[in-house]
């Protein structure tokens, strides 16, 4: 007698077997629909197929994201190595079921294999070996006799394959096929739902994580942008100042050259005139002794005036020479590289250039200590002195004093610029080195002078501080290390 | 035991790859025997035989539509002899599709894709069915 298949174990006569199957299917349906966890669902499907129908070798394969192959996602009765195995569409029973979207039940597979082997041998004998392929490696029983492959479909779309195998001949009947197809339909819908739930849960998790990190990322990015913006503004300001300095340098060089040439001529002439006057004066003195008639000619007075004029001219030209030297020293056009310099020279040159702004209303008190020469960029430090002194001058409304003190403290040179001006309100004191901060009003100050000064001093590995009490003036201190 | 139509019990035999031999005969009385991959149960009065390789059988059936199929059901301790008459061939439709997908599944698992394939489902009318029971061999 032929076996009636595994499901036959649950059947008696027709009416009672029908009732039993309905009850089994209800139980399966209820268990399958009781969970939305995918792994739990796979386990439920495979366990119930085994426990209720005796199908102890089952695989669930799902279509992967490429849509070109199936992947074993759950198994019962096989070693764990079967999991994650890939099966191409069209390869083996599962692959053909997926490709054709048709249920297939196969029996007597050892007979079929023997038949195929006979054909292979015949083909090899007749020289047709090149038409033959090799058997693919597929998950499943090596000595399989019976198979059912059922496509798992949801609304005409394939999601996977349920594969049931047995090493027993005639293991599955037509009735088994029908029962399993009902289970497979239920399972397909449940797997789809569980997959959607899992995708939603994962998406929700990703979204929550994104939300958690979003604020931090925005804050971090904002800081980054602010820092970049600040650096950009600093760089722009520095470029502007550098450009100004270069222009000033050009101007100073031109002025110095233009003044120096006629100045040389004036000085030479004045000197010549003074010596000529001395000689004339000496000659006249000799002649006076010879002729007293010339005593009232007025020539001695004229010569005296000439002498005075030439002396004054010499003093003036010396003064102009001093200004030219200061201009050259300030710009240090020939010293753009780092070199050893006396900071007192730089301060003095700057004061010379600001002489007209001091205008007799501001006294400058010098309390210079002994400073070593330091290696620095002299022209850049001169720019610092210029900015600090200009600020002090602007802070003094009427008459006042600027006191410049220098000293050495440890390995630092310290220069204090104290003014008797309006002072700086406490709320502004910490902002005065920020780029763009100014109290001079629109069009008067750029707000960059002290920021650039601060940067220049920083580049010398020094630092600047400010102290003030409103109404009592301000103190700006520059500290620069003596060694670099 | 003789039947005029296919009895239900033969379904299990047909569905489980029992080796089947097809015997045809030319007009001048020369017989030919070949092995079949599938004998498919269509309904109680007809079966479909898989047409894959046999040129001589095709020639014979064109000349003489009578054929005989022998099924040796070792598991069931019986042999079945089906007397058939060729009716027509199908290359599409549910019978062809069912047979084709089964053959494709076997071919793909054995590296015979493109070689072991169904050319047509040949439909034969059943003229008579004979079941010959064997005595099981004594154990030991």
mmCIF file with all atom_site columns, N, CA, C and O in Angstrom, chain A residues 94-143:
data_model
loop_
_atom_site.group_PDB
_atom_site.id
_atom_site.type_symbol
_atom_site.label_atom_id
_atom_site.label_alt_id
_atom_site.label_comp_id
_atom_site.label_asym_id
_atom_site.label_entity_id
_atom_site.label_seq_id
_atom_site.pdbx_PDB_ins_code
_atom_site.Cartn_x
_atom_site.Cartn_y
_atom_site.Cartn_z
_atom_site.occupancy
_atom_site.B_iso_or_equiv
_atom_site.pdbx_formal_charge
_atom_site.auth_seq_id
_atom_site.auth_comp_id
_atom_site.auth_asym_id
_atom_site.auth_atom_id
_atom_site.pdbx_PDB_model_num
ATOM 1   N N  . UNK A 1 94  ? 13.583 25.091 -5.016  1.00 0.00 ? 94  UNK A N  1
ATOM 2   C CA . UNK A 1 94  ? 13.182 26.390 -4.462  1.00 0.00 ? 94  UNK A CA 1
ATOM 3   C C  . UNK A 1 94  ? 13.363 27.489 -5.503  1.00 0.00 ? 94  UNK A C  1
ATOM 4   O O  . UNK A 1 94  ? 12.493 28.360 -5.677  1.00 0.00 ? 94  UNK A O  1
ATOM 5   N N  . UNK A 1 95  ? 14.502 27.456 -6.211  1.00 0.00 ? 95  UNK A N  1
ATOM 6   C CA . UNK A 1 95  ? 14.782 28.483 -7.219  1.00 0.00 ? 95  UNK A CA 1
ATOM 7   C C  . UNK A 1 95  ? 13.788 28.447 -8.366  1.00 0.00 ? 95  UNK A C  1
ATOM 8   O O  . UNK A 1 95  ? 13.338 29.484 -8.857  1.00 0.00 ? 95  UNK A O  1
ATOM 9   N N  . UNK A 1 96  ? 13.385 27.223 -8.780  1.00 0.00 ? 96  UNK A N  1
ATOM 10  C CA . UNK A 1 96  ? 12.419 27.093 -9.885  1.00 0.00 ? 96  UNK A CA 1
ATOM 11  C C  . UNK A 1 96  ? 11.020 27.526 -9.422  1.00 0.00 ? 96  UNK A C  1
ATOM 12  O O  . UNK A 1 96  ? 10.301 28.209 -10.150 1.00 0.00 ? 96  UNK A O  1
ATOM 13  N N  . UNK A 1 97  ? 10.674 27.149 -8.198  1.00 0.00 ? 97  UNK A N  1
ATOM 14  C CA . UNK A 1 97  ? 9.367  27.560 -7.650  1.00 0.00 ? 97  UNK A CA 1
ATOM 15  C C  . UNK A 1 97  ? 9.279  29.084 -7.622  1.00 0.00 ? 97  UNK A C  1
ATOM 16  O O  . UNK A 1 97  ? 8.265  29.690 -7.994  1.00 0.00 ? 97  UNK A O  1
ATOM 17  N N  . UNK A 1 98  ? 10.394 29.723 -7.187  1.00 0.00 ? 98  UNK A N  1
ATOM 18  C CA . UNK A 1 98  ? 10.400 31.195 -7.126  1.00 0.00 ? 98  UNK A CA 1
ATOM 19  C C  . UNK A 1 98  ? 10.330 31.796 -8.526  1.00 0.00 ? 98  UNK A C  1
ATOM 20  O O  . UNK A 1 98  ? 9.596  32.756 -8.762  1.00 0.00 ? 98  UNK A O  1
ATOM 21  N N  . UNK A 1 99  ? 11.080 31.204 -9.441  1.00 0.00 ? 99  UNK A N  1
ATOM 22  C CA . UNK A 1 99  ? 11.126 31.747 -10.810 1.00 0.00 ? 99  UNK A CA 1
ATOM 23  C C  . UNK A 1 99  ? 9.772  31.594 -11.508 1.00 0.00 ? 99  UNK A C  1
ATOM 24  O O  . UNK A 1 99  ? 9.304  32.518 -12.166 1.00 0.00 ? 99  UNK A O  1
ATOM 25  N N  . UNK A 1 100 ? 9.158  30.421 -11.313 1.00 0.00 ? 100 UNK A N  1
ATOM 26  C CA . UNK A 1 100 ? 7.902  30.148 -12.033 1.00 0.00 ? 100 UNK A CA 1
ATOM 27  C C  . UNK A 1 100 ? 6.659  30.538 -11.244 1.00 0.00 ? 100 UNK A C  1
ATOM 28  O O  . UNK A 1 100 ? 5.550  30.512 -11.773 1.00 0.00 ? 100 UNK A O  1
ATOM 29  N N  . UNK A 1 101 ? 6.850  30.903 -9.956  1.00 0.00 ? 101 UNK A N  1
ATOM 30  C CA . UNK A 1 101 ? 5.706  31.247 -9.081  1.00 0.00 ? 101 UNK A CA 1
ATOM 31  C C  . UNK A 1 101 ? 4.674  30.122 -9.066  1.00 0.00 ? 101 UNK A C  1
ATOM 32  O O  . UNK A 1 101 ? 3.460  30.372 -9.104  1.00 0.00 ? 101 UNK A O  1
ATOM 33  N N  . UNK A 1 102 ? 5.129  28.880 -9.027  1.00 0.00 ? 102 UNK A N  1
ATOM 34  C CA . UNK A 1 102 ? 4.208  27.729 -9.038  1.00 0.00 ? 102 UNK A CA 1
ATOM 35  C C  . UNK A 1 102 ? 4.600  26.759 -7.946  1.00 0.00 ? 102 UNK A C  1
ATOM 36  O O  . UNK A 1 102 ? 5.793  26.573 -7.676  1.00 0.00 ? 102 UNK A O  1
ATOM 37  N N  . UNK A 1 103 ? 3.595  26.159 -7.351  1.00 0.00 ? 103 UNK A N  1
ATOM 38  C CA . UNK A 1 103 ? 3.862  25.110 -6.372  1.00 0.00 ? 103 UNK A CA 1
ATOM 39  C C  . UNK A 1 103 ? 4.337  23.857 -7.121  1.00 0.00 ? 103 UNK A C  1
ATOM 40  O O  . UNK A 1 103 ? 3.828  23.544 -8.197  1.00 0.00 ? 103 UNK A O  1
ATOM 41  N N  . UNK A 1 104 ? 5.303  23.156 -6.558  1.00 0.00 ? 104 UNK A N  1
ATOM 42  C CA . UNK A 1 104 ? 5.798  21.925 -7.190  1.00 0.00 ? 104 UNK A CA 1
ATOM 43  C C  . UNK A 1 104 ? 5.908  20.840 -6.124  1.00 0.00 ? 104 UNK A C  1
ATOM 44  O O  . UNK A 1 104 ? 6.429  21.088 -5.037  1.00 0.00 ? 104 UNK A O  1
ATOM 45  N N  . UNK A 1 105 ? 5.400  19.663 -6.469  1.00 0.00 ? 105 UNK A N  1
ATOM 46  C CA . UNK A 1 105 ? 5.564  18.498 -5.580  1.00 0.00 ? 105 UNK A CA 1
ATOM 47  C C  . UNK A 1 105 ? 6.294  17.426 -6.370  1.00 0.00 ? 105 UNK A C  1
ATOM 48  O O  . UNK A 1 105 ? 5.878  17.069 -7.467  1.00 0.00 ? 105 UNK A O  1
ATOM 49  N N  . UNK A 1 106 ? 7.397  16.984 -5.830  1.00 0.00 ? 106 UNK A N  1
ATOM 50  C CA . UNK A 1 106 ? 8.194  15.976 -6.520  1.00 0.00 ? 106 UNK A CA 1
ATOM 51  C C  . UNK A 1 106 ? 8.306  14.727 -5.655  1.00 0.00 ? 106 UNK A C  1
ATOM 52  O O  . UNK A 1 106 ? 8.431  14.825 -4.436  1.00 0.00 ? 106 UNK A O  1
ATOM 53  N N  . UNK A 1 107 ? 8.269  13.563 -6.310  1.00 0.00 ? 107 UNK A N  1
ATOM 54  C CA . UNK A 1 107 ? 8.452  12.298 -5.581  1.00 0.00 ? 107 UNK A CA 1
ATOM 55  C C  . UNK A 1 107 ? 9.394  11.410 -6.377  1.00 0.00 ? 107 UNK A C  1
ATOM 56  O O  . UNK A 1 107 ? 9.724  11.686 -7.534  1.00 0.00 ? 107 UNK A O  1
ATOM 57  N N  . UNK A 1 108 ? 9.836  10.353 -5.732  1.00 0.00 ? 108 UNK A N  1
ATOM 58  C CA . UNK A 1 108 ? 10.710 9.398  -6.408  1.00 0.00 ? 108 UNK A CA 1
ATOM 59  C C  . UNK A 1 108 ? 11.962 10.040 -6.955  1.00 0.00 ? 108 UNK A C  1
ATOM 60  O O  . UNK A 1 108 ? 12.393 9.759  -8.074  1.00 0.00 ? 108 UNK A O  1
ATOM 61  N N  . UNK A 1 109 ? 12.556 10.906 -6.166  1.00 0.00 ? 109 UNK A N  1
ATOM 62  C CA . UNK A 1 109 ? 13.701 11.673 -6.689  1.00 0.00 ? 109 UNK A CA 1
ATOM 63  C C  . UNK A 1 109 ? 14.934 10.813 -6.930  1.00 0.00 ? 109 UNK A C  1
ATOM 64  O O  . UNK A 1 109 ? 15.720 11.103 -7.825  1.00 0.00 ? 109 UNK A O  1
ATOM 65  N N  . UNK A 1 110 ? 15.093 9.737  -6.157  1.00 0.00 ? 110 UNK A N  1
ATOM 66  C CA . UNK A 1 110 ? 16.261 8.872  -6.430  1.00 0.00 ? 110 UNK A CA 1
ATOM 67  C C  . UNK A 1 110 ? 16.114 8.236  -7.806  1.00 0.00 ? 110 UNK A C  1
ATOM 68  O O  . UNK A 1 110 ? 17.085 8.083  -8.548  1.00 0.00 ? 110 UNK A O  1
ATOM 69  N N  . UNK A 1 111 ? 14.872 7.879  -8.174  1.00 0.00 ? 111 UNK A N  1
ATOM 70  C CA . UNK A 1 111 ? 14.607 7.330  -9.505  1.00 0.00 ? 111 UNK A CA 1
ATOM 71  C C  . UNK A 1 111 ? 14.900 8.364  -10.583 1.00 0.00 ? 111 UNK A C  1
ATOM 72  O O  . UNK A 1 111 ? 15.497 8.062  -11.620 1.00 0.00 ? 111 UNK A O  1
ATOM 73  N N  . UNK A 1 112 ? 14.472 9.601  -10.287 1.00 0.00 ? 112 UNK A N  1
ATOM 74  C CA . UNK A 1 112 ? 14.678 10.677 -11.272 1.00 0.00 ? 112 UNK A CA 1
ATOM 75  C C  . UNK A 1 112 ? 16.172 10.920 -11.460 1.00 0.00 ? 112 UNK A C  1
ATOM 76  O O  . UNK A 1 112 ? 16.646 11.116 -12.581 1.00 0.00 ? 112 UNK A O  1
ATOM 77  N N  . UNK A 1 113 ? 16.903 10.901 -10.330 1.00 0.00 ? 113 UNK A N  1
ATOM 78  C CA . UNK A 1 113 ? 18.356 11.136 -10.428 1.00 0.00 ? 113 UNK A CA 1
ATOM 79  C C  . UNK A 1 113 ? 19.020 10.007 -11.230 1.00 0.00 ? 113 UNK A C  1
ATOM 80  O O  . UNK A 1 113 ? 19.918 10.246 -12.039 1.00 0.00 ? 113 UNK A O  1
ATOM 81  N N  . UNK A 1 114 ? 18.542 8.779  -10.984 1.00 0.00 ? 114 UNK A N  1
ATOM 82  C CA . UNK A 1 114 ? 19.114 7.641  -11.712 1.00 0.00 ? 114 UNK A CA 1
ATOM 83  C C  . UNK A 1 114 ? 18.842 7.780  -13.214 1.00 0.00 ? 114 UNK A C  1
ATOM 84  O O  . UNK A 1 114 ? 19.721 7.525  -14.049 1.00 0.00 ? 114 UNK A O  1
ATOM 85  N N  . UNK A 1 115 ? 17.621 8.217  -13.542 1.00 0.00 ? 115 UNK A N  1
ATOM 86  C CA . UNK A 1 115 ? 17.245 8.404  -14.941 1.00 0.00 ? 115 UNK A CA 1
ATOM 87  C C  . UNK A 1 115 ? 18.118 9.471  -15.600 1.00 0.00 ? 115 UNK A C  1
ATOM 88  O O  . UNK A 1 115 ? 18.658 9.296  -16.699 1.00 0.00 ? 115 UNK A O  1
ATOM 89  N N  . UNK A 1 116 ? 18.300 10.567 -14.852 1.00 0.00 ? 116 UNK A N  1
ATOM 90  C CA . UNK A 1 116 ? 19.129 11.663 -15.379 1.00 0.00 ? 116 UNK A CA 1
ATOM 91  C C  . UNK A 1 116 ? 20.570 11.190 -15.562 1.00 0.00 ? 116 UNK A C  1
ATOM 92  O O  . UNK A 1 116 ? 21.222 11.504 -16.558 1.00 0.00 ? 116 UNK A O  1
ATOM 93  N N  . UNK A 1 117 ? 21.050 10.373 -14.610 1.00 0.00 ? 117 UNK A N  1
ATOM 94  C CA . UNK A 1 117 ? 22.425 9.866  -14.721 1.00 0.00 ? 117 UNK A CA 1
ATOM 95  C C  . UNK A 1 117 ? 22.588 9.024  -15.977 1.00 0.00 ? 117 UNK A C  1
ATOM 96  O O  . UNK A 1 117 ? 23.617 9.090  -16.663 1.00 0.00 ? 117 UNK A O  1
ATOM 97  N N  . UNK A 1 118 ? 21.574 8.238  -16.288 1.00 0.00 ? 118 UNK A N  1
ATOM 98  C CA . UNK A 1 118 ? 21.626 7.409  -17.498 1.00 0.00 ? 118 UNK A CA 1
ATOM 99  C C  . UNK A 1 118 ? 21.754 8.294  -18.735 1.00 0.00 ? 118 UNK A C  1
ATOM 100 O O  . UNK A 1 118 ? 22.580 8.048  -19.628 1.00 0.00 ? 118 UNK A O  1
ATOM 101 N N  . UNK A 1 119 ? 20.953 9.357  -18.744 1.00 0.00 ? 119 UNK A N  1
ATOM 102 C CA . UNK A 1 119 ? 20.993 10.268 -19.898 1.00 0.00 ? 119 UNK A CA 1
ATOM 103 C C  . UNK A 1 119 ? 22.373 10.933 -19.989 1.00 0.00 ? 119 UNK A C  1
ATOM 104 O O  . UNK A 1 119 ? 22.946 11.060 -21.079 1.00 0.00 ? 119 UNK A O  1
ATOM 105 N N  . UNK A 1 120 ? 22.901 11.327 -18.838 1.00 0.00 ? 120 UNK A N  1
ATOM 106 C CA . UNK A 1 120 ? 24.228 11.971 -18.825 1.00 0.00 ? 120 UNK A CA 1
ATOM 107 C C  . UNK A 1 120 ? 25.278 11.035 -19.425 1.00 0.00 ? 120 UNK A C  1
ATOM 108 O O  . UNK A 1 120 ? 26.103 11.448 -20.238 1.00 0.00 ? 120 UNK A O  1
ATOM 109 N N  . UNK A 1 121 ? 25.220 9.779  -18.968 1.00 0.00 ? 121 UNK A N  1
ATOM 110 C CA . UNK A 1 121 ? 26.215 8.816  -19.478 1.00 0.00 ? 121 UNK A CA 1
ATOM 111 C C  . UNK A 1 121 ? 26.085 8.641  -20.987 1.00 0.00 ? 121 UNK A C  1
ATOM 112 O O  . UNK A 1 121 ? 27.078 8.611  -21.710 1.00 0.00 ? 121 UNK A O  1
ATOM 113 N N  . UNK A 1 122 ? 24.827 8.578  -21.448 1.00 0.00 ? 122 UNK A N  1
ATOM 114 C CA . UNK A 1 122 ? 24.599 8.422  -22.892 1.00 0.00 ? 122 UNK A CA 1
ATOM 115 C C  . UNK A 1 122 ? 25.172 9.615  -23.652 1.00 0.00 ? 122 UNK A C  1
ATOM 116 O O  . UNK A 1 122 ? 25.815 9.460  -24.694 1.00 0.00 ? 122 UNK A O  1
ATOM 117 N N  . UNK A 1 123 ? 24.943 10.801 -23.092 1.00 0.00 ? 123 UNK A N  1
ATOM 118 C CA . UNK A 1 123 ? 25.440 12.023 -23.758 1.00 0.00 ? 123 UNK A CA 1
ATOM 119 C C  . UNK A 1 123 ? 26.965 12.053 -23.758 1.00 0.00 ? 123 UNK A C  1
ATOM 120 O O  . UNK A 1 123 ? 27.589 12.474 -24.734 1.00 0.00 ? 123 UNK A O  1
ATOM 121 N N  . UNK A 1 124 ? 27.554 11.630 -22.646 1.00 0.00 ? 124 UNK A N  1
ATOM 122 C CA . UNK A 1 124 ? 29.025 11.602 -22.573 1.00 0.00 ? 124 UNK A CA 1
ATOM 123 C C  . UNK A 1 124 ? 29.593 10.616 -23.597 1.00 0.00 ? 124 UNK A C  1
ATOM 124 O O  . UNK A 1 124 ? 30.588 10.892 -24.254 1.00 0.00 ? 124 UNK A O  1
ATOM 125 N N  . UNK A 1 125 ? 28.886 9.489  -23.745 1.00 0.00 ? 125 UNK A N  1
ATOM 126 C CA . UNK A 1 125 ? 29.338 8.474  -24.706 1.00 0.00 ? 125 UNK A CA 1
ATOM 127 C C  . UNK A 1 125 ? 29.274 9.009  -26.130 1.00 0.00 ? 125 UNK A C  1
ATOM 128 O O  . UNK A 1 125 ? 30.106 8.658  -26.973 1.00 0.00 ? 125 UNK A O  1
ATOM 129 N N  . UNK A 1 126 ? 28.272 9.826  -26.405 1.00 0.00 ? 126 UNK A N  1
ATOM 130 C CA . UNK A 1 126 ? 28.092 10.326 -27.774 1.00 0.00 ? 126 UNK A CA 1
ATOM 131 C C  . UNK A 1 126 ? 28.774 11.683 -27.975 1.00 0.00 ? 126 UNK A C  1
ATOM 132 O O  . UNK A 1 126 ? 28.455 12.414 -28.913 1.00 0.00 ? 126 UNK A O  1
ATOM 133 N N  . UNK A 1 127 ? 29.689 12.045 -27.072 1.00 0.00 ? 127 UNK A N  1
ATOM 134 C CA . UNK A 1 127 ? 30.503 13.263 -27.261 1.00 0.00 ? 127 UNK A CA 1
ATOM 135 C C  . UNK A 1 127 ? 29.757 14.559 -27.005 1.00 0.00 ? 127 UNK A C  1
ATOM 136 O O  . UNK A 1 127 ? 30.098 15.596 -27.577 1.00 0.00 ? 127 UNK A O  1
ATOM 137 N N  . UNK A 1 128 ? 28.732 14.529 -26.154 1.00 0.00 ? 128 UNK A N  1
ATOM 138 C CA . UNK A 1 128 ? 27.970 15.766 -25.883 1.00 0.00 ? 128 UNK A CA 1
ATOM 139 C C  . UNK A 1 128 ? 28.221 16.286 -24.457 1.00 0.00 ? 128 UNK A C  1
ATOM 140 O O  . UNK A 1 128 ? 27.390 16.996 -23.889 1.00 0.00 ? 128 UNK A O  1
ATOM 141 N N  . UNK A 1 129 ? 29.373 15.951 -23.914 1.00 0.00 ? 129 UNK A N  1
ATOM 142 C CA . UNK A 1 129 ? 29.676 16.362 -22.524 1.00 0.00 ? 129 UNK A CA 1
ATOM 143 C C  . UNK A 1 129 ? 29.647 17.877 -22.360 1.00 0.00 ? 129 UNK A C  1
ATOM 144 O O  . UNK A 1 129 ? 29.317 18.397 -21.284 1.00 0.00 ? 129 UNK A O  1
ATOM 145 N N  . UNK A 1 130 ? 30.007 18.566 -23.430 1.00 0.00 ? 130 UNK A N  1
ATOM 146 C CA . UNK A 1 130 ? 30.055 20.036 -23.325 1.00 0.00 ? 130 UNK A CA 1
ATOM 147 C C  . UNK A 1 130 ? 28.684 20.657 -23.060 1.00 0.00 ? 130 UNK A C  1
ATOM 148 O O  . UNK A 1 130 ? 28.587 21.807 -22.640 1.00 0.00 ? 130 UNK A O  1
ATOM 149 N N  . UNK A 1 131 ? 27.611 19.908 -23.309 1.00 0.00 ? 131 UNK A N  1
ATOM 150 C CA . UNK A 1 131 ? 26.260 20.448 -23.058 1.00 0.00 ? 131 UNK A CA 1
ATOM 151 C C  . UNK A 1 131 ? 25.854 20.278 -21.596 1.00 0.00 ? 131 UNK A C  1
ATOM 152 O O  . UNK A 1 131 ? 24.851 20.821 -21.150 1.00 0.00 ? 131 UNK A O  1
ATOM 153 N N  . UNK A 1 132 ? 26.643 19.484 -20.857 1.00 0.00 ? 132 UNK A N  1
ATOM 154 C CA . UNK A 1 132 ? 26.257 19.153 -19.489 1.00 0.00 ? 132 UNK A CA 1
ATOM 155 C C  . UNK A 1 132 ? 26.841 20.148 -18.484 1.00 0.00 ? 132 UNK A C  1
ATOM 156 O O  . UNK A 1 132 ? 27.985 20.568 -18.622 1.00 0.00 ? 132 UNK A O  1
ATOM 157 N N  . UNK A 1 133 ? 26.024 20.477 -17.492 1.00 0.00 ? 133 UNK A N  1
ATOM 158 C CA . UNK A 1 133 ? 26.521 21.347 -16.419 1.00 0.00 ? 133 UNK A CA 1
ATOM 159 C C  . UNK A 1 133 ? 26.804 20.509 -15.184 1.00 0.00 ? 133 UNK A C  1
ATOM 160 O O  . UNK A 1 133 ? 26.704 19.283 -15.224 1.00 0.00 ? 133 UNK A O  1
ATOM 161 N N  . UNK A 1 134 ? 27.179 21.203 -14.094 1.00 0.00 ? 134 UNK A N  1
ATOM 162 C CA . UNK A 1 134 ? 27.380 20.463 -12.852 1.00 0.00 ? 134 UNK A CA 1
ATOM 163 C C  . UNK A 1 134 ? 26.267 20.832 -11.875 1.00 0.00 ? 134 UNK A C  1
ATOM 164 O O  . UNK A 1 134 ? 25.714 21.941 -11.940 1.00 0.00 ? 134 UNK A O  1
ATOM 165 N N  . UNK A 1 135 ? 25.985 19.897 -10.996 1.00 0.00 ? 135 UNK A N  1
ATOM 166 C CA . UNK A 1 135 ? 24.883 20.117 -10.052 1.00 0.00 ? 135 UNK A CA 1
ATOM 167 C C  . UNK A 1 135 ? 25.257 21.231 -9.078  1.00 0.00 ? 135 UNK A C  1
ATOM 168 O O  . UNK A 1 135 ? 26.363 21.227 -8.539  1.00 0.00 ? 135 UNK A O  1
ATOM 169 N N  . UNK A 1 136 ? 24.361 22.211 -8.887  1.00 0.00 ? 136 UNK A N  1
ATOM 170 C CA . UNK A 1 136 ? 24.689 23.301 -7.961  1.00 0.00 ? 136 UNK A CA 1
ATOM 171 C C  . UNK A 1 136 ? 24.641 22.831 -6.516  1.00 0.00 ? 136 UNK A C  1
ATOM 172 O O  . UNK A 1 136 ? 23.996 21.831 -6.202  1.00 0.00 ? 136 UNK A O  1
ATOM 173 N N  . UNK A 1 137 ? 25.321 23.582 -5.645  1.00 0.00 ? 137 UNK A N  1
ATOM 174 C CA . UNK A 1 137 ? 25.271 23.278 -4.220  1.00 0.00 ? 137 UNK A CA 1
ATOM 175 C C  . UNK A 1 137 ? 24.026 23.955 -3.648  1.00 0.00 ? 137 UNK A C  1
ATOM 176 O O  . UNK A 1 137 ? 23.891 25.182 -3.720  1.00 0.00 ? 137 UNK A O  1
ATOM 177 N N  . UNK A 1 138 ? 23.138 23.162 -3.123  1.00 0.00 ? 138 UNK A N  1
ATOM 178 C CA . UNK A 1 138 ? 21.854 23.704 -2.649  1.00 0.00 ? 138 UNK A CA 1
ATOM 179 C C  . UNK A 1 138 ? 21.616 23.299 -1.202  1.00 0.00 ? 138 UNK A C  1
ATOM 180 O O  . UNK A 1 138 ? 22.057 22.221 -0.784  1.00 0.00 ? 138 UNK A O  1
ATOM 181 N N  . UNK A 1 139 ? 20.937 24.143 -0.437  1.00 0.00 ? 139 UNK A N  1
ATOM 182 C CA . UNK A 1 139 ? 20.607 23.728 0.933   1.00 0.00 ? 139 UNK A CA 1
ATOM 183 C C  . UNK A 1 139 ? 19.549 22.630 0.868   1.00 0.00 ? 139 UNK A C  1
ATOM 184 O O  . UNK A 1 139 ? 18.682 22.652 0.005   1.00 0.00 ? 139 UNK A O  1
ATOM 185 N N  . UNK A 1 140 ? 19.633 21.668 1.774   1.00 0.00 ? 140 UNK A N  1
ATOM 186 C CA . UNK A 1 140 ? 18.619 20.625 1.791   1.00 0.00 ? 140 UNK A CA 1
ATOM 187 C C  . UNK A 1 140 ? 19.231 19.262 2.045   1.00 0.00 ? 140 UNK A C  1
ATOM 188 O O  . UNK A 1 140 ? 20.429 19.125 2.263   1.00 0.00 ? 140 UNK A O  1
ATOM 189 N N  . UNK A 1 141 ? 18.369 18.267 2.004   1.00 0.00 ? 141 UNK A N  1
ATOM 190 C CA . UNK A 1 141 ? 18.810 16.893 2.272   1.00 0.00 ? 141 UNK A CA 1
ATOM 191 C C  . UNK A 1 141 ? 19.573 16.338 1.076   1.00 0.00 ? 141 UNK A C  1
ATOM 192 O O  . UNK A 1 141 ? 19.163 16.516 -0.070  1.00 0.00 ? 141 UNK A O  1
ATOM 193 N N  . UNK A 1 142 ? 20.661 15.626 1.366   1.00 0.00 ? 142 UNK A N  1
ATOM 194 C CA . UNK A 1 142 ? 21.459 15.045 0.278   1.00 0.00 ? 142 UNK A CA 1
ATOM 195 C C  . UNK A 1 142 ? 20.712 13.865 -0.351  1.00 0.00 ? 142 UNK A C  1
ATOM 196 O O  . UNK A 1 142 ? 20.758 13.656 -1.554  1.00 0.00 ? 142 UNK A O  1
ATOM 197 N N  . UNK A 1 143 ? 20.009 13.106 0.491   1.00 0.00 ? 143 UNK A N  1
ATOM 198 C CA . UNK A 1 143 ? 19.327 11.906 -0.016  1.00 0.00 ? 143 UNK A CA 1
ATOM 199 C C  . UNK A 1 143 ? 17.822 12.135 -0.122  1.00 0.00 ? 143 UNK A C  1
ATOM 200 O O  . UNK A 1 143 ? 17.009 11.257 0.177   1.00 0.00 ? 143 UNK A O  1
#
